[in-house]
Amino acid sequence: MEFITDPAAIADWSARARLGNHRVGFVPTMGALHEGHLDLVHRARAVCDRVVCSIFVNPLQFNNPEDLERYPRRPEGDRRMLKTAGCDALFSPVKEALFEGFVPALYDLQGLDDHWEGPSRPGHFQGVMNVVERLFFHVRPDAAFFGEKDRQQLAIIRAVAAHYRWPEEIVGCPTVRAADGLALSSRNLRLSAAERTSATVIHKALRAAQDAAFHASIEETRSAALGILAAEPALTLDYFGLADAITLQPLGGWDGVDEAVALIAAQVGPVRLIDNVTLHRT
């Protein structure tokens, strides 16, 4: 696996791959890798000839400087994991090189940030889109792979890519979970053993919403999830919502809806966790 820090060098690597008629798959990450990230690499490997992964802790998407400072970093372990997973190149730039000569853009997010993470983290998605654009600019992948755990982020990246006619294919991949249902996340590393156990209530609440959706009313579905969350004193809820699967607008009822999404954000100990599940009419 090639280790590349220079943006010009990764651009050259990608150009040489494409000249060889190789399809380039890209997995952007912020490091502290886990099996969810490796699943993205495997999925990219299955449909692309060359796979590049990036590790860059993006300062533009952090509202809280302390959260940025405490974000877990383990570069040597990450490199070993990616090599074992079959990644062809690791792009790990420094901030100054990645953003050299760059003027941040204000993207049209098409209202997809009106709810959920948008109000809770002002400016977060603009920061995400600006770093995604920079990474795409240098890597020039054919396809980029993102996890559905960050459902709102995935929806916004897809919408922006379509609106601005970016050539990259945006591929969403299912959330990878631990055996107890907790969505894998780099932030889980900051949970104590007791907090890790308490965090499993998030998936239990989402499962309750899945069971009730389309059979009970919107309010009854919300109540089923909120009741489970309220029983866990270690959890502080930011939001729980039921939304349209495409627009992410809050739902007032199930009429005319065949697919929706339940979304949640909550604080457990020092860590803010997010998760979601898709709801299907059966």
Short mmCIF file of C-alpha atoms in Angstrom, two decimals:
data_model
loop_
_atom_site.label_atom_id
_atom_site.label_comp_id
_atom_site.label_asym_id
_atom_site.label_seq_id
_atom_site.Cartn_x
_atom_site.Cartn_y
_atom_site.Cartn_z
CA MET A 1 0.00 0.00 0.00
CA GLU A 2 1.36 3.41 -0.96
CA PHE A 3 1.36 6.11 1.74
CA ILE A 4 0.86 9.57 0.20
CA THR A 5 0.74 12.94 1.93
CA ASP A 6 1.18 15.32 -1.02
CA PRO A 7 -2.06 16.31 -2.82
CA ALA A 8 -0.18 16.54 -6.12
CA ALA A 9 1.15 13.02 -5.62
CA ILE A 10 -2.29 11.50 -5.02
CA ALA A 11 -3.57 13.32 -8.11
CA ASP A 12 -0.74 11.76 -10.10
CA TRP A 13 -1.42 8.32 -8.58
CA SER A 14 -5.09 8.53 -9.56
CA ALA A 15 -4.29 9.82 -13.06
CA ARG A 16 -1.94 6.89 -13.69
CA ALA A 17 -4.61 4.46 -12.50
CA ARG A 18 -7.18 5.92 -14.88
CA LEU A 19 -4.72 5.89 -17.77
CA GLY A 20 -4.46 2.15 -17.18
CA ASN A 21 -8.26 1.93 -17.55
CA HIS A 22 -8.59 1.25 -13.83
CA ARG A 23 -11.71 2.36 -12.00
CA VAL A 24 -10.74 4.26 -8.84
CA GLY A 25 -12.77 3.83 -5.66
CA PHE A 26 -12.39 6.27 -2.77
CA VAL A 27 -13.16 5.90 0.95
CA PRO A 28 -12.77 9.23 2.81
CA THR A 29 -12.35 8.89 6.61
CA MET A 30 -11.16 10.80 9.65
CA GLY A 31 -9.17 7.84 10.93
CA ALA A 32 -9.49 5.79 14.13
CA LEU A 33 -10.70 3.09 11.78
CA HIS A 34 -13.03 0.22 12.67
CA GLU A 35 -14.81 -2.60 10.85
CA GLY A 36 -17.32 -0.16 9.41
CA HIS A 37 -14.57 1.67 7.55
CA LEU A 38 -13.04 -1.60 6.41
CA ASP A 39 -16.43 -2.68 5.08
CA LEU A 40 -16.40 0.43 2.87
CA VAL A 41 -12.94 -0.55 1.61
CA HIS A 42 -14.13 -4.08 0.86
CA ARG A 43 -17.19 -2.76 -1.00
CA ALA A 44 -15.01 -0.41 -3.02
CA ARG A 45 -12.58 -3.24 -3.74
CA ALA A 46 -15.42 -5.41 -5.07
CA VAL A 47 -16.39 -2.95 -7.82
CA CYS A 48 -13.23 -0.91 -8.43
CA ASP A 49 -9.77 -1.80 -9.72
CA ARG A 50 -7.93 0.55 -7.38
CA VAL A 51 -8.96 1.75 -3.93
CA VAL A 52 -7.64 4.82 -2.13
CA CYS A 53 -8.58 5.76 1.43
CA SER A 54 -8.00 9.16 2.99
CA ILE A 55 -7.43 10.00 6.64
CA PHE A 56 -7.96 13.65 7.46
CA VAL A 57 -9.55 15.06 10.62
CA ASN A 58 -11.43 17.95 9.05
CA PRO A 59 -11.41 21.08 11.24
CA LEU A 60 -14.12 22.71 9.12
CA GLN A 61 -16.83 20.33 10.39
CA PHE A 62 -16.23 20.67 14.14
CA ASN A 63 -18.33 23.20 16.03
CA ASN A 64 -16.53 22.51 19.31
CA PRO A 65 -12.72 22.96 19.35
CA GLU A 66 -12.47 20.53 22.27
CA ASP A 67 -14.25 17.86 20.23
CA LEU A 68 -11.71 18.36 17.44
CA GLU A 69 -8.82 18.11 19.89
CA ARG A 70 -10.19 14.94 21.51
CA TYR A 71 -11.11 13.15 18.31
CA PRO A 72 -9.30 9.78 18.46
CA ARG A 73 -6.20 9.39 16.35
CA ARG A 74 -4.19 6.20 15.84
CA PRO A 75 -2.34 6.53 12.51
CA GLU A 76 -0.07 3.49 12.75
CA GLY A 77 -2.93 1.13 13.57
CA ASP A 78 -5.01 2.63 10.78
CA ARG A 79 -2.26 2.01 8.24
CA ARG A 80 -1.94 -1.63 9.26
CA MET A 81 -5.70 -2.16 9.02
CA LEU A 82 -5.92 -0.60 5.56
CA LYS A 83 -3.01 -2.63 4.24
CA THR A 84 -4.62 -5.84 5.48
CA ALA A 85 -7.98 -4.80 3.96
CA GLY A 86 -6.43 -4.49 0.49
CA CYS A 87 -6.32 -0.70 0.17
CA ASP A 88 -3.95 0.37 -2.62
CA ALA A 89 -3.14 3.88 -1.40
CA LEU A 90 -3.59 5.92 1.77
CA PHE A 91 -3.86 9.67 1.30
CA SER A 92 -3.08 11.48 4.57
CA PRO A 93 -2.56 15.19 3.86
CA VAL A 94 -1.84 18.00 6.30
CA LYS A 95 -4.35 20.84 6.48
CA GLU A 96 -2.08 23.44 4.89
CA ALA A 97 -1.42 21.30 1.82
CA LEU A 98 -5.02 20.16 1.33
CA PHE A 99 -6.41 23.71 1.54
CA GLU A 100 -3.58 25.57 -0.21
CA GLY A 101 -5.05 28.35 -2.33
CA PHE A 102 -8.56 27.27 -1.38
CA VAL A 103 -11.45 29.68 -0.85
CA PRO A 104 -14.35 28.02 1.04
CA ALA A 105 -17.59 27.80 -0.92
CA LEU A 106 -21.15 28.18 0.35
CA TYR A 107 -23.05 25.24 -1.09
CA ASP A 108 -26.76 25.01 -1.78
CA LEU A 109 -27.75 22.19 0.57
CA GLN A 110 -31.33 22.28 -0.74
CA GLY A 111 -32.91 22.38 2.70
CA LEU A 112 -31.49 19.02 3.73
CA ASP A 113 -29.83 20.67 6.73
CA ASP A 114 -33.02 22.33 8.01
CA HIS A 115 -33.53 19.68 10.68
CA TRP A 116 -31.69 17.11 12.78
CA GLU A 117 -27.92 17.71 12.65
CA GLY A 118 -28.31 21.08 10.93
CA PRO A 119 -29.67 23.10 13.87
CA SER A 120 -27.58 21.15 16.37
CA ARG A 121 -24.30 21.75 14.51
CA PRO A 122 -24.47 25.04 12.58
CA GLY A 123 -22.04 25.13 9.68
CA HIS A 124 -21.18 21.44 10.03
CA PHE A 125 -22.45 20.34 6.63
CA GLN A 126 -20.85 23.28 4.82
CA GLY A 127 -17.57 22.14 6.38
CA VAL A 128 -18.21 18.59 5.26
CA MET A 129 -18.95 19.61 1.69
CA ASN A 130 -15.90 21.85 1.44
CA VAL A 131 -13.53 19.09 2.52
CA VAL A 132 -15.28 16.51 0.32
CA GLU A 133 -14.79 18.84 -2.65
CA ARG A 134 -11.09 19.25 -1.82
CA LEU A 135 -10.60 15.50 -1.48
CA PHE A 136 -12.47 14.82 -4.73
CA PHE A 137 -10.46 17.57 -6.46
CA HIS A 138 -7.17 15.85 -5.64
CA VAL A 139 -8.16 12.16 -5.74
CA ARG A 140 -10.54 12.37 -8.74
CA PRO A 141 -12.23 9.06 -7.98
CA ASP A 142 -14.80 7.34 -10.16
CA ALA A 143 -16.82 6.38 -7.09
CA ALA A 144 -16.79 7.42 -3.43
CA PHE A 145 -18.15 5.24 -0.64
CA PHE A 146 -19.93 6.60 2.44
CA GLY A 147 -21.67 4.85 5.35
CA GLU A 148 -25.40 5.21 5.92
CA LYS A 149 -24.82 5.76 9.66
CA ASP A 150 -24.31 9.40 8.69
CA ARG A 151 -27.59 9.37 6.78
CA GLN A 152 -28.08 13.13 6.60
CA GLN A 153 -24.48 13.66 5.49
CA LEU A 154 -24.90 11.04 2.76
CA ALA A 155 -28.12 12.69 1.54
CA ILE A 156 -26.44 16.09 1.39
CA ILE A 157 -23.35 14.80 -0.43
CA ARG A 158 -25.58 13.07 -2.99
CA ALA A 159 -27.73 16.18 -3.47
CA VAL A 160 -24.77 18.55 -3.81
CA ALA A 161 -22.94 16.21 -6.20
CA ALA A 162 -26.05 15.98 -8.39
CA HIS A 163 -26.82 19.72 -8.22
CA TYR A 164 -23.30 20.79 -9.14
CA ARG A 165 -22.86 17.95 -11.64
CA TRP A 166 -19.85 16.42 -9.94
CA PRO A 167 -18.71 13.37 -11.93
CA GLU A 168 -18.11 11.10 -8.93
CA GLU A 169 -20.62 8.33 -8.22
CA ILE A 170 -21.76 8.54 -4.59
CA VAL A 171 -22.25 5.07 -3.13
CA GLY A 172 -24.11 4.62 0.17
CA CYS A 173 -23.25 1.54 2.22
CA PRO A 174 -25.21 -0.10 5.08
CA THR A 175 -24.36 0.73 8.67
CA VAL A 176 -22.10 -1.84 10.31
CA ARG A 177 -23.13 -2.70 13.88
CA ALA A 178 -21.70 -4.52 16.85
CA ALA A 179 -23.44 -7.69 17.97
CA ASP A 180 -25.55 -5.69 20.45
CA GLY A 181 -26.72 -3.30 17.72
CA LEU A 182 -24.60 -0.26 18.49
CA ALA A 183 -23.48 1.40 15.26
CA LEU A 184 -19.72 1.27 14.89
CA SER A 185 -18.15 4.71 15.27
CA SER A 186 -14.69 6.07 15.98
CA ARG A 187 -16.26 8.03 18.83
CA ASN A 188 -17.18 4.78 20.60
CA LEU A 189 -13.52 4.56 21.65
CA ARG A 190 -14.17 7.38 24.13
CA LEU A 191 -16.96 5.50 25.93
CA SER A 192 -16.30 3.77 29.25
CA ALA A 193 -17.51 0.18 29.62
CA ALA A 194 -20.64 1.36 31.47
CA GLU A 195 -21.32 4.09 28.91
CA ARG A 196 -20.82 1.61 26.08
CA THR A 197 -23.54 -0.56 27.61
CA SER A 198 -25.88 2.40 28.09
CA ALA A 199 -25.40 3.43 24.45
CA THR A 200 -27.08 0.25 23.22
CA VAL A 201 -30.43 1.82 24.13
CA ILE A 202 -30.11 3.93 20.96
CA HIS A 203 -30.49 0.93 18.68
CA LYS A 204 -33.22 -0.53 20.89
CA ALA A 205 -35.23 2.67 20.45
CA LEU A 206 -34.72 2.62 16.69
CA ARG A 207 -35.85 -1.00 16.56
CA ALA A 208 -38.99 -0.05 18.49
CA ALA A 209 -39.69 2.63 15.87
CA GLN A 210 -39.21 0.05 13.12
CA ASP A 211 -41.70 -2.29 14.75
CA ALA A 212 -44.34 0.41 15.19
CA ALA A 213 -43.86 2.33 11.93
CA PHE A 214 -46.83 2.26 9.50
CA HIS A 215 -48.85 0.16 11.98
CA ALA A 216 -49.15 2.80 14.69
CA SER A 217 -49.52 6.56 14.24
CA ILE A 218 -46.53 8.87 13.96
CA GLU A 219 -46.98 10.00 17.57
CA GLU A 220 -47.38 6.43 18.81
CA THR A 221 -44.24 5.43 16.92
CA ARG A 222 -42.33 8.32 18.45
CA SER A 223 -43.63 7.46 21.89
CA ALA A 224 -42.51 3.85 21.56
CA ALA A 225 -38.94 4.98 20.91
CA LEU A 226 -38.93 7.86 23.39
CA GLY A 227 -40.17 5.62 26.18
CA ILE A 228 -37.17 3.32 25.76
CA LEU A 229 -34.76 6.25 25.65
CA ALA A 230 -36.26 7.85 28.76
CA ALA A 231 -35.56 4.69 30.75
CA GLU A 232 -31.78 5.14 30.34
CA PRO A 233 -30.57 7.87 32.75
CA ALA A 234 -27.06 7.94 31.27
CA LEU A 235 -28.43 9.22 27.95
CA THR A 236 -29.27 12.85 27.16
CA LEU A 237 -31.40 13.08 24.04
CA ASP A 238 -30.74 15.78 21.45
CA TYR A 239 -33.42 14.69 18.99
CA PHE A 240 -35.43 11.73 17.81
CA GLY A 241 -37.36 12.15 14.59
CA LEU A 242 -39.28 10.42 11.83
CA ALA A 243 -38.54 11.88 8.42
CA ASP A 244 -39.11 11.48 4.70
CA ALA A 245 -36.41 9.17 3.35
CA ILE A 246 -35.45 11.59 0.54
CA THR A 247 -36.08 15.13 1.78
CA LEU A 248 -35.46 14.37 5.49
CA GLN A 249 -38.39 16.64 6.36
CA PRO A 250 -40.27 15.61 9.53
CA LEU A 251 -43.32 13.47 8.88
CA GLY A 252 -46.76 14.37 10.14
CA GLY A 253 -48.36 11.09 9.08
CA TRP A 254 -47.85 7.91 7.06
CA ASP A 255 -50.30 8.69 4.24
CA GLY A 256 -48.59 8.31 0.86
CA VAL A 257 -45.33 7.26 2.50
CA ASP A 258 -43.75 3.88 1.73
CA GLU A 259 -40.27 4.56 3.08
CA ALA A 260 -39.10 6.78 5.91
CA VAL A 261 -36.17 7.11 8.27
CA ALA A 262 -35.91 7.32 12.05
CA LEU A 263 -33.00 9.49 13.20
CA ILE A 264 -31.49 10.03 16.62
CA ALA A 265 -28.70 11.99 18.28
CA ALA A 266 -27.87 11.65 21.96
CA GLN A 267 -25.09 12.33 24.43
CA VAL A 268 -23.70 9.39 26.38
CA GLY A 269 -20.94 10.42 28.76
CA PRO A 270 -18.49 12.62 26.81
CA VAL A 271 -19.66 11.40 23.41
CA ARG A 272 -22.41 12.57 21.09
CA LEU A 273 -23.71 9.60 19.09
CA ILE A 274 -25.94 9.55 16.01
CA ASP A 275 -27.76 6.68 14.34
CA ASN A 276 -30.70 5.96 12.07
CA VAL A 277 -32.73 3.16 10.55
CA THR A 278 -34.83 2.97 7.39
CA LEU A 279 -38.55 2.29 7.85
CA HIS A 280 -40.40 0.34 5.15
CA ARG A 281 -44.13 -0.12 4.71
CA THR A 282 -44.87 -3.86 4.75
#
